[in-house]
Short mmCIF file of N, CA and C in Angstrom, two decimals:
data_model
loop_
_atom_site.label_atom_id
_atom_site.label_comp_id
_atom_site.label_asym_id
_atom_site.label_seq_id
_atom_site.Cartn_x
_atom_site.Cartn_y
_atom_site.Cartn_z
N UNK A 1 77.02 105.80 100.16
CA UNK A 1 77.77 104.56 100.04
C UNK A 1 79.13 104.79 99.38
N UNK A 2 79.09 105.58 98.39
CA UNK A 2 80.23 106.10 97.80
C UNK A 2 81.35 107.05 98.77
N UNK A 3 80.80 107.65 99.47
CA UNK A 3 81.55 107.80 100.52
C UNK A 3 82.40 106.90 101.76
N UNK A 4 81.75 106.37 102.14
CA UNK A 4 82.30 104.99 102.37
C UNK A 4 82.67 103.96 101.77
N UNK A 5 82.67 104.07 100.54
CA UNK A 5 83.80 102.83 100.12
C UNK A 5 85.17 103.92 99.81
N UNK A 6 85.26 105.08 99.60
CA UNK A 6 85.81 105.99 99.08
C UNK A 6 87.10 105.80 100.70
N UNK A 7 86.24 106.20 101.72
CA UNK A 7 87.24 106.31 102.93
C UNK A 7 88.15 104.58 103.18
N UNK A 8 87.53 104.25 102.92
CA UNK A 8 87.82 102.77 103.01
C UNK A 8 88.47 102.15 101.74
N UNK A 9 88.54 102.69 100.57
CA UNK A 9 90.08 102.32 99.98
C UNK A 9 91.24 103.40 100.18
N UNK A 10 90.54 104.53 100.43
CA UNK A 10 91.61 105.92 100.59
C UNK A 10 92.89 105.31 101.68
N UNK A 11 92.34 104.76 103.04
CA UNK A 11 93.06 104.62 103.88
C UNK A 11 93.38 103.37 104.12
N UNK A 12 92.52 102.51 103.74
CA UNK A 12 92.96 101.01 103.22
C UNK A 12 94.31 100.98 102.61
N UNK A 13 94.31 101.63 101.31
CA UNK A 13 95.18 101.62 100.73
C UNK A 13 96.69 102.41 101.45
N UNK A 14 96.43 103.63 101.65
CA UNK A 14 97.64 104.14 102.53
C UNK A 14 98.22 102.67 104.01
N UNK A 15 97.08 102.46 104.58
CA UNK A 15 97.49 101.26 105.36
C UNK A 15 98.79 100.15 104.79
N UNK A 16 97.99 99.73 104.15
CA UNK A 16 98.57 98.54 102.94
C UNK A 16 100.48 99.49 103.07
N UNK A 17 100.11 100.50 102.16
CA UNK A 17 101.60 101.25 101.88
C UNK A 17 102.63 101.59 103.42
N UNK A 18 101.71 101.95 103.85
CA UNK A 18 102.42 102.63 105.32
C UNK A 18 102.76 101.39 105.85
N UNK A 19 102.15 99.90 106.11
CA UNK A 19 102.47 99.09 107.17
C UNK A 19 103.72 98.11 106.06
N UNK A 20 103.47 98.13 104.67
CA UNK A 20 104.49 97.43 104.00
C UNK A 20 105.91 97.81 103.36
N UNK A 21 105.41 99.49 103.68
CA UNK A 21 106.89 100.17 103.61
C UNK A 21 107.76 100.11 104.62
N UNK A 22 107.02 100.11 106.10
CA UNK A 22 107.78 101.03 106.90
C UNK A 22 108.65 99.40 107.85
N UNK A 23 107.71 97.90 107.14
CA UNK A 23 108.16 96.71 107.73
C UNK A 23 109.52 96.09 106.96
N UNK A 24 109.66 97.14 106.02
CA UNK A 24 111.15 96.78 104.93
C UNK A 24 112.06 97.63 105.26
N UNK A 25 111.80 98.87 105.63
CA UNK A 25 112.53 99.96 106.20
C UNK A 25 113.40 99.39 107.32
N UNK A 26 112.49 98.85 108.35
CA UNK A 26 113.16 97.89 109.82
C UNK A 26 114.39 97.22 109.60
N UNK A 27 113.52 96.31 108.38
CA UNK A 27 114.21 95.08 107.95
C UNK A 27 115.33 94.93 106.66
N UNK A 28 116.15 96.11 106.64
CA UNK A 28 116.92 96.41 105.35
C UNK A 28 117.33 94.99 104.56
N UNK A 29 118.16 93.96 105.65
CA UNK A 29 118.48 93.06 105.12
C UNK A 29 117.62 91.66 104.45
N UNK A 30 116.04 91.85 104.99
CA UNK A 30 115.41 91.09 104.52
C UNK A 30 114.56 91.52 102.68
N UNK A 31 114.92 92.84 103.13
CA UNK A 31 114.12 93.81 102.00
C UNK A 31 114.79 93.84 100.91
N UNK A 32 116.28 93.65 101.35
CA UNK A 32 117.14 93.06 100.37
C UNK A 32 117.44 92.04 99.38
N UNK A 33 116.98 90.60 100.40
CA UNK A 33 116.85 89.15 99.54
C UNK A 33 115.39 89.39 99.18
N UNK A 34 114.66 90.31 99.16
CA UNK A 34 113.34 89.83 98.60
C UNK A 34 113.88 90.71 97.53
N UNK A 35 114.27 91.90 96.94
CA UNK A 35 114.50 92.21 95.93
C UNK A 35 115.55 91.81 94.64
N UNK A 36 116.32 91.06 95.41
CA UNK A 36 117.59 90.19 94.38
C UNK A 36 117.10 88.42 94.03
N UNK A 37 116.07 88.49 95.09
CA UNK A 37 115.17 87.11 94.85
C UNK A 37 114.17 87.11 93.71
N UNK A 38 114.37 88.08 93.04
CA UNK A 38 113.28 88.18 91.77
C UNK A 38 114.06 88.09 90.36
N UNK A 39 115.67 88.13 90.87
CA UNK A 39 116.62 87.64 89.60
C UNK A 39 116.12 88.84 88.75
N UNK A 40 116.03 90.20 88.61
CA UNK A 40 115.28 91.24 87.91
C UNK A 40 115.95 91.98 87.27
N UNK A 41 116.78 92.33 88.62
CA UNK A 41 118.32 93.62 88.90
C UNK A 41 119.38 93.04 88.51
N UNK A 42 120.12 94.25 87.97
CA UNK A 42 121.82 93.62 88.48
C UNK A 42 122.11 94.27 89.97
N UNK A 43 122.79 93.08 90.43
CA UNK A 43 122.77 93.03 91.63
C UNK A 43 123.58 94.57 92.12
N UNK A 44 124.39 95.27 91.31
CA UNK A 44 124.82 96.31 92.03
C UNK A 44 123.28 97.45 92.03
N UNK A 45 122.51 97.08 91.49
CA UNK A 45 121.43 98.04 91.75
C UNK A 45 120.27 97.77 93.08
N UNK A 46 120.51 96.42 93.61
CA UNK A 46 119.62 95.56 94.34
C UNK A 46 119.43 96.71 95.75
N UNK A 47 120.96 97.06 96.14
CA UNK A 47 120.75 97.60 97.78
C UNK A 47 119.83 98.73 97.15
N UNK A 48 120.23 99.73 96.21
CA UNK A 48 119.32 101.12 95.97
C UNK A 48 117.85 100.60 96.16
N UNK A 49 117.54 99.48 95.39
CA UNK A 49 116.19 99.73 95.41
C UNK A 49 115.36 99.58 96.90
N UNK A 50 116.18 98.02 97.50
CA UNK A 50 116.09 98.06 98.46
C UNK A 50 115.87 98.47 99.12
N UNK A 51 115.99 99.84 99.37
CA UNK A 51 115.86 101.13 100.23
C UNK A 51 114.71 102.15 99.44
N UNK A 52 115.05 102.40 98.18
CA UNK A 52 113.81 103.67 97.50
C UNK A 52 112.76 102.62 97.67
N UNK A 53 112.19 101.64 97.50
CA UNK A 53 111.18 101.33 96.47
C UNK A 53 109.90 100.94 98.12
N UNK A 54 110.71 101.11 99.30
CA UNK A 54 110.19 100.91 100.86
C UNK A 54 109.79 102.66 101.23
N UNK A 55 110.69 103.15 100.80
CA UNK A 55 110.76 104.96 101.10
C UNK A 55 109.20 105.07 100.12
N UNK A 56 109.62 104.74 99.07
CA UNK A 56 108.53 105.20 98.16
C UNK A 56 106.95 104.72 98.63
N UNK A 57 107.10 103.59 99.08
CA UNK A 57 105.62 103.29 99.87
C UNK A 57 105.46 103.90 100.55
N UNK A 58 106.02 103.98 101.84
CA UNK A 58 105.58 104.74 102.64
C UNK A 58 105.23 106.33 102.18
N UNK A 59 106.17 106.98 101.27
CA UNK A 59 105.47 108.47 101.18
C UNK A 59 104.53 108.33 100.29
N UNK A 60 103.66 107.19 99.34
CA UNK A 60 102.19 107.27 99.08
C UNK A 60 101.26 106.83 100.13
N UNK A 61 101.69 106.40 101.07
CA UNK A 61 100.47 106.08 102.44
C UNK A 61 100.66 107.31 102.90
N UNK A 62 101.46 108.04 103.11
CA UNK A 62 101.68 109.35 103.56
C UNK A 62 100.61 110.87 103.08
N UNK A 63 100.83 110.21 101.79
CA UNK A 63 100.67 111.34 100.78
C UNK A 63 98.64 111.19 100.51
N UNK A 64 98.87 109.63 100.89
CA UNK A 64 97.09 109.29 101.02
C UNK A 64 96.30 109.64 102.15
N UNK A 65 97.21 109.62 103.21
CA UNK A 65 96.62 109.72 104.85
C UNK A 65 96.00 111.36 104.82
N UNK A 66 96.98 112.03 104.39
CA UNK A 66 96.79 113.74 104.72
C UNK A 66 96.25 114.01 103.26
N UNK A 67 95.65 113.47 102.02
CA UNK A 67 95.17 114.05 101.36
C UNK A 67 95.47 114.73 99.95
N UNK A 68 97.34 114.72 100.09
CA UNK A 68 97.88 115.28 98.90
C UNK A 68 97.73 114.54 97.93
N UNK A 69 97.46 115.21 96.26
CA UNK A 69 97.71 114.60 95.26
C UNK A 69 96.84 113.33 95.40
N UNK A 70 95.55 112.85 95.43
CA UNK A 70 95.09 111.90 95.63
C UNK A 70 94.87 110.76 94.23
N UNK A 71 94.82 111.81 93.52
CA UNK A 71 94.44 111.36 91.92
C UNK A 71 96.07 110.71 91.47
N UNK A 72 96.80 111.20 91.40
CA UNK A 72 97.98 111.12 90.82
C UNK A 72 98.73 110.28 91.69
N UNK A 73 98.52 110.37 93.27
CA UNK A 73 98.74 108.91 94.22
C UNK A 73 98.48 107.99 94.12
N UNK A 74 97.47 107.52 93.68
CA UNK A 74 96.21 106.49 92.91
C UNK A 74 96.77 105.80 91.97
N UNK A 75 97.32 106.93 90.58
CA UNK A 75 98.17 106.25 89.59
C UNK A 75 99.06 105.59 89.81
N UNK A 76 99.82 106.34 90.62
CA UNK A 76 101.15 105.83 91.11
C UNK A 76 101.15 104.58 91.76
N UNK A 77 100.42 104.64 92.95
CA UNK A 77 99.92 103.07 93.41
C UNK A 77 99.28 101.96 92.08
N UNK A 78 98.80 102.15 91.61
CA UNK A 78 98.17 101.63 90.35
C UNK A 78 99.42 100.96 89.58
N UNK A 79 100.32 102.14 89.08
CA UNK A 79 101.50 101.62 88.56
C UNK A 79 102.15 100.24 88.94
N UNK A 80 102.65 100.89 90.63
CA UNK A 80 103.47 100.12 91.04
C UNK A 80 102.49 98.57 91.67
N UNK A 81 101.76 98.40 91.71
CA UNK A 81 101.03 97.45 91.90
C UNK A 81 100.87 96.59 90.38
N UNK A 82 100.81 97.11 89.61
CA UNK A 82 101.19 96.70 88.08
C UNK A 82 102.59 96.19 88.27
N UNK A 83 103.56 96.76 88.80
CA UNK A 83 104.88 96.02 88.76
C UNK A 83 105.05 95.09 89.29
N UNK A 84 104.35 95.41 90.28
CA UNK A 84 104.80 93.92 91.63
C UNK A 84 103.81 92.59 90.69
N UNK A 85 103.13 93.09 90.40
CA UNK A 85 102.14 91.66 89.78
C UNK A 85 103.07 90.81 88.97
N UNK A 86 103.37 92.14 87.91
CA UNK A 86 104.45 91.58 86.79
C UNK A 86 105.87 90.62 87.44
N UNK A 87 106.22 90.94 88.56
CA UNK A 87 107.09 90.59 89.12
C UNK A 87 107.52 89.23 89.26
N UNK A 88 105.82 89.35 89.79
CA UNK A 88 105.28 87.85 90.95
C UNK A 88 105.20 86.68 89.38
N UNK A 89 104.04 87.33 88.47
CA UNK A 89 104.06 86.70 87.35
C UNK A 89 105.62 86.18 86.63
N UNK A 90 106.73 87.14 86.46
CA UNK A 90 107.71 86.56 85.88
C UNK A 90 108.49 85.59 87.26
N UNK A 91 108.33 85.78 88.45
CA UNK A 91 109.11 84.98 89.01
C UNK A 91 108.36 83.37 89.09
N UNK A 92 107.06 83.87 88.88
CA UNK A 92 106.82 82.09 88.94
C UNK A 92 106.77 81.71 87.44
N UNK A 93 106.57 82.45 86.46
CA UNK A 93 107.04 81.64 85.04
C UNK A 93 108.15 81.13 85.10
N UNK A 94 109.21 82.06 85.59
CA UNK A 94 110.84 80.91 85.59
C UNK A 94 111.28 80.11 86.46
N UNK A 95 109.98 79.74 87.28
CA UNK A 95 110.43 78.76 88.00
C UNK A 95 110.79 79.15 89.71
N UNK A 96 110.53 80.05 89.58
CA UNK A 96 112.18 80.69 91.06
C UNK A 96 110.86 80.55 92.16
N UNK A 97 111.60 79.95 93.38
CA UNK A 97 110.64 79.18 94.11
C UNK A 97 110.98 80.92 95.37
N UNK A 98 109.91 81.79 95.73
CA UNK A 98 110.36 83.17 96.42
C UNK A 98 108.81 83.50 97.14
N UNK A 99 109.47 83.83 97.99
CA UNK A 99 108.22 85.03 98.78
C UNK A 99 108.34 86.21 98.07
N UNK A 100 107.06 86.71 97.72
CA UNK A 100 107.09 87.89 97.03
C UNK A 100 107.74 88.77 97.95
N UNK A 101 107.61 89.00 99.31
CA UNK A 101 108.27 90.15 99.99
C UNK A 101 107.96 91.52 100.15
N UNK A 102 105.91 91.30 100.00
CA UNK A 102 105.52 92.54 99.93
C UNK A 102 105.28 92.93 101.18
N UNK A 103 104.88 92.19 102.31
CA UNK A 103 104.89 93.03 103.88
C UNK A 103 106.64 91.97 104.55
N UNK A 104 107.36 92.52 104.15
CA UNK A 104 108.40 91.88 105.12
C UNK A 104 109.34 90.44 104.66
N UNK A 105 109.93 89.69 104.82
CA UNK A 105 110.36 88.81 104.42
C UNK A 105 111.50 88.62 102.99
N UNK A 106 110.36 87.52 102.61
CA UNK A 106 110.81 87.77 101.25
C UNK A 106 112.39 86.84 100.81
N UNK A 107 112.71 86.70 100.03
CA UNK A 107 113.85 85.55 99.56
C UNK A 107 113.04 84.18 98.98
N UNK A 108 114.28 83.45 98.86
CA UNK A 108 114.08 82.03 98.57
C UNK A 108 112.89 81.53 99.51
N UNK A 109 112.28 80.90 99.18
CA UNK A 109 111.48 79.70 99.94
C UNK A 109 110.97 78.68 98.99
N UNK A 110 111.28 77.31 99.74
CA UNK A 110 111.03 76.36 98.79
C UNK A 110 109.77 75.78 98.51
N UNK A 111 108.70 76.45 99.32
CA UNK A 111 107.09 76.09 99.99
C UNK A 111 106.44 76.90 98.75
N UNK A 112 106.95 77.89 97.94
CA UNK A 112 106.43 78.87 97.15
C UNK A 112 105.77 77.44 96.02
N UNK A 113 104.64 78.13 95.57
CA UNK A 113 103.97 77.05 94.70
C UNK A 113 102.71 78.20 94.01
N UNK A 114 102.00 77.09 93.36
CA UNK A 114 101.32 77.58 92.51
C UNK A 114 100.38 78.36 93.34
N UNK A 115 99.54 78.23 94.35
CA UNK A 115 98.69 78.83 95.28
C UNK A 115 99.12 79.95 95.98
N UNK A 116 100.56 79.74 96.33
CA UNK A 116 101.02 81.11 96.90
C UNK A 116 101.34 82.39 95.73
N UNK A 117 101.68 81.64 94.73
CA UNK A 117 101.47 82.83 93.46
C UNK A 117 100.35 83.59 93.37
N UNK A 118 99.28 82.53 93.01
CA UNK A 118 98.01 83.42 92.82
C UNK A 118 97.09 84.13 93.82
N UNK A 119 97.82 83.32 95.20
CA UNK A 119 96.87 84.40 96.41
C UNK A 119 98.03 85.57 96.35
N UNK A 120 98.99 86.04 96.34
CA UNK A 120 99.67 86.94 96.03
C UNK A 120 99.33 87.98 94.85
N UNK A 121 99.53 87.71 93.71
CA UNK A 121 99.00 87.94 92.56
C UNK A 121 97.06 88.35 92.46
N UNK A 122 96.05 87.70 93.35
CA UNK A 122 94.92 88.61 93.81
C UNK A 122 94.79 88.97 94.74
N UNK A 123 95.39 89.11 95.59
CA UNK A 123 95.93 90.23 97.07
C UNK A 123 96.39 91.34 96.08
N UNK A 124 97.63 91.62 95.25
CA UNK A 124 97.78 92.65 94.66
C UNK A 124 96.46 93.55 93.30
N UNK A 125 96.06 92.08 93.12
CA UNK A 125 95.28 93.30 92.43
C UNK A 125 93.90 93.60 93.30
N UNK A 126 93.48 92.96 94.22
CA UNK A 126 92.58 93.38 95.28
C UNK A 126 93.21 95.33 95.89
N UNK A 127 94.40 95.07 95.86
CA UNK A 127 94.85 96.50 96.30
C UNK A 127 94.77 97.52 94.93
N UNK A 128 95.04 96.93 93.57
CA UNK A 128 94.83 97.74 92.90
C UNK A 128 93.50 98.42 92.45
N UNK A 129 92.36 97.53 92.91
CA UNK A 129 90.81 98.02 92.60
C UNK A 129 90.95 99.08 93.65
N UNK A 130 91.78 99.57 95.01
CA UNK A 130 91.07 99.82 95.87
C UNK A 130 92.36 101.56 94.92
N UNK A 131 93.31 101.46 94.13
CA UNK A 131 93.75 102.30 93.93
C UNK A 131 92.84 102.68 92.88
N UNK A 132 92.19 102.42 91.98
CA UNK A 132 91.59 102.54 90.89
C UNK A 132 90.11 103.56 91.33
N UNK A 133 89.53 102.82 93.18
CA UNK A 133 88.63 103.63 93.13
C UNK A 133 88.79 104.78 93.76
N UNK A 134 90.23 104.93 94.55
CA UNK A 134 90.70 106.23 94.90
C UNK A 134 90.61 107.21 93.83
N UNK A 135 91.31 106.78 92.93
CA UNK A 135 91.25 107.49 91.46
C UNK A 135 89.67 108.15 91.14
N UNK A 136 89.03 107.40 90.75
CA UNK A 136 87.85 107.72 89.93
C UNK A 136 87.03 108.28 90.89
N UNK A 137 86.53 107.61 92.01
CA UNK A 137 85.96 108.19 93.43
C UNK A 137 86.53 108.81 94.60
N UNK A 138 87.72 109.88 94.47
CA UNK A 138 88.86 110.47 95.61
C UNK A 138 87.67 110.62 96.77
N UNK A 139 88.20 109.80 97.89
CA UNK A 139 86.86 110.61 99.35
C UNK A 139 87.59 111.90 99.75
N UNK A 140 87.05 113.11 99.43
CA UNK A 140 87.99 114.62 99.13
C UNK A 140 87.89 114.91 101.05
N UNK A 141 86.98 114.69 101.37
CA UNK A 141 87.39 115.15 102.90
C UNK A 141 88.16 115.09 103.64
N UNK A 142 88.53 116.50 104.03
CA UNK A 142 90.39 116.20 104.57
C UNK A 142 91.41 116.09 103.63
N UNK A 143 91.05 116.28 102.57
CA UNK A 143 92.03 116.24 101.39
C UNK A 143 92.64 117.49 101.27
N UNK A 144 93.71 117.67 101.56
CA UNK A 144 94.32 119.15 100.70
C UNK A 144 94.34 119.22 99.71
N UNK A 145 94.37 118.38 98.54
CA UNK A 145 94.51 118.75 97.24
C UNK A 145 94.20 117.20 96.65
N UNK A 146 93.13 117.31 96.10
CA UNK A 146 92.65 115.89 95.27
C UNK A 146 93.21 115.71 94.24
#
C-alpha cells in the first residue's frame, strides 16, 4: 500500500508542478498579473519572478518524474507550497480581492471571497501532504538518486 500511495504522490505531485509551471510559461503575461496581484514585490522584481518561480516548477516535476534528488525535491516543494499558502493567507488578510494564479490566470478578480481562499489554501496544503509523503516514503523505483 505504501507503494502505491508513494507512486501516487511522487507523480501526483510532479503533475501538479509540470502542468502549473509549464501553463505560466505559455502565459508570461498572465503569470505576470498573478504575481504583482499579491502586492508582495516591488514591481521591478515582478517580471523576474514571473518567469523563475514557473521555470522552477517545472524543473521539480522534472526532477520528480525521472527520480533525481527525491528527498530534497520534497523539501523544496514543501517549502514553496509553504509560500504560496502564506501568500494566499496575506492576500486575503488585506483584503486584495485575486486569483491565486497557481495553474494559469491569476490577477484581480472581484468574485475572490472567503471560499475561494480556503479551497485554495486546502488544495495547497492537500499538495503539501503529498510532498511530505514523498519525503518520508520516496517510491525509489526508477529513482536515480533518492
Amino acid at each position: 500500500m505504501k507503494n502505491f500511495v508513494g507512486v501516487v504522490a511522487r507523480f501526483g505531485l510532479a503533475a501538479v508542478w509540470l502542468y502549473s509551471g509549464l501553463i505560466k510559461l505559455l502565459n508570461p503575461l498572465e503569470s505576470r498579473q498573478a504575481v504583482q496581484a499579491y502586492e508582495l514585490l516591488p514591481s521591478d522584481l515582478v517580471p523576474m519572478v514571473a518567469v523563475a518561480l514557473p521555470a522552477f516548477e517545472v524543473i521539480l516535476g522534472l526532477l520528480l518524474v525521472l527520480g533525481l534528488f527525491l528527498r530534497p525535491v520534497a523539501v523544496l516543494s514543501g517549502a514553496l507550497l509553504l509560500v504560496f499558502v502564506g501568500g494566499i493567507i496575506s492576500a486575503w488578510a488585506r483584503g486584495l480581492q485575486i486569483d491565486c494564479g497557481c495553474f494559469g490566470g491569476g490577477g484581480y478578480d472581484e468574485n475572490a471571497d472567503a471560499v475561494s481562499y480556503l479551497k485554495s489554501i486546502a488544495r495547497d496544503i492537500g499538495f503539501l501532504a503529498l510532498a511530505v509523503f514523498v519525503y518520508v516514503w520516496p517510491w525509489k523505483k526508477f529513482a536515480i538518486y533518492a
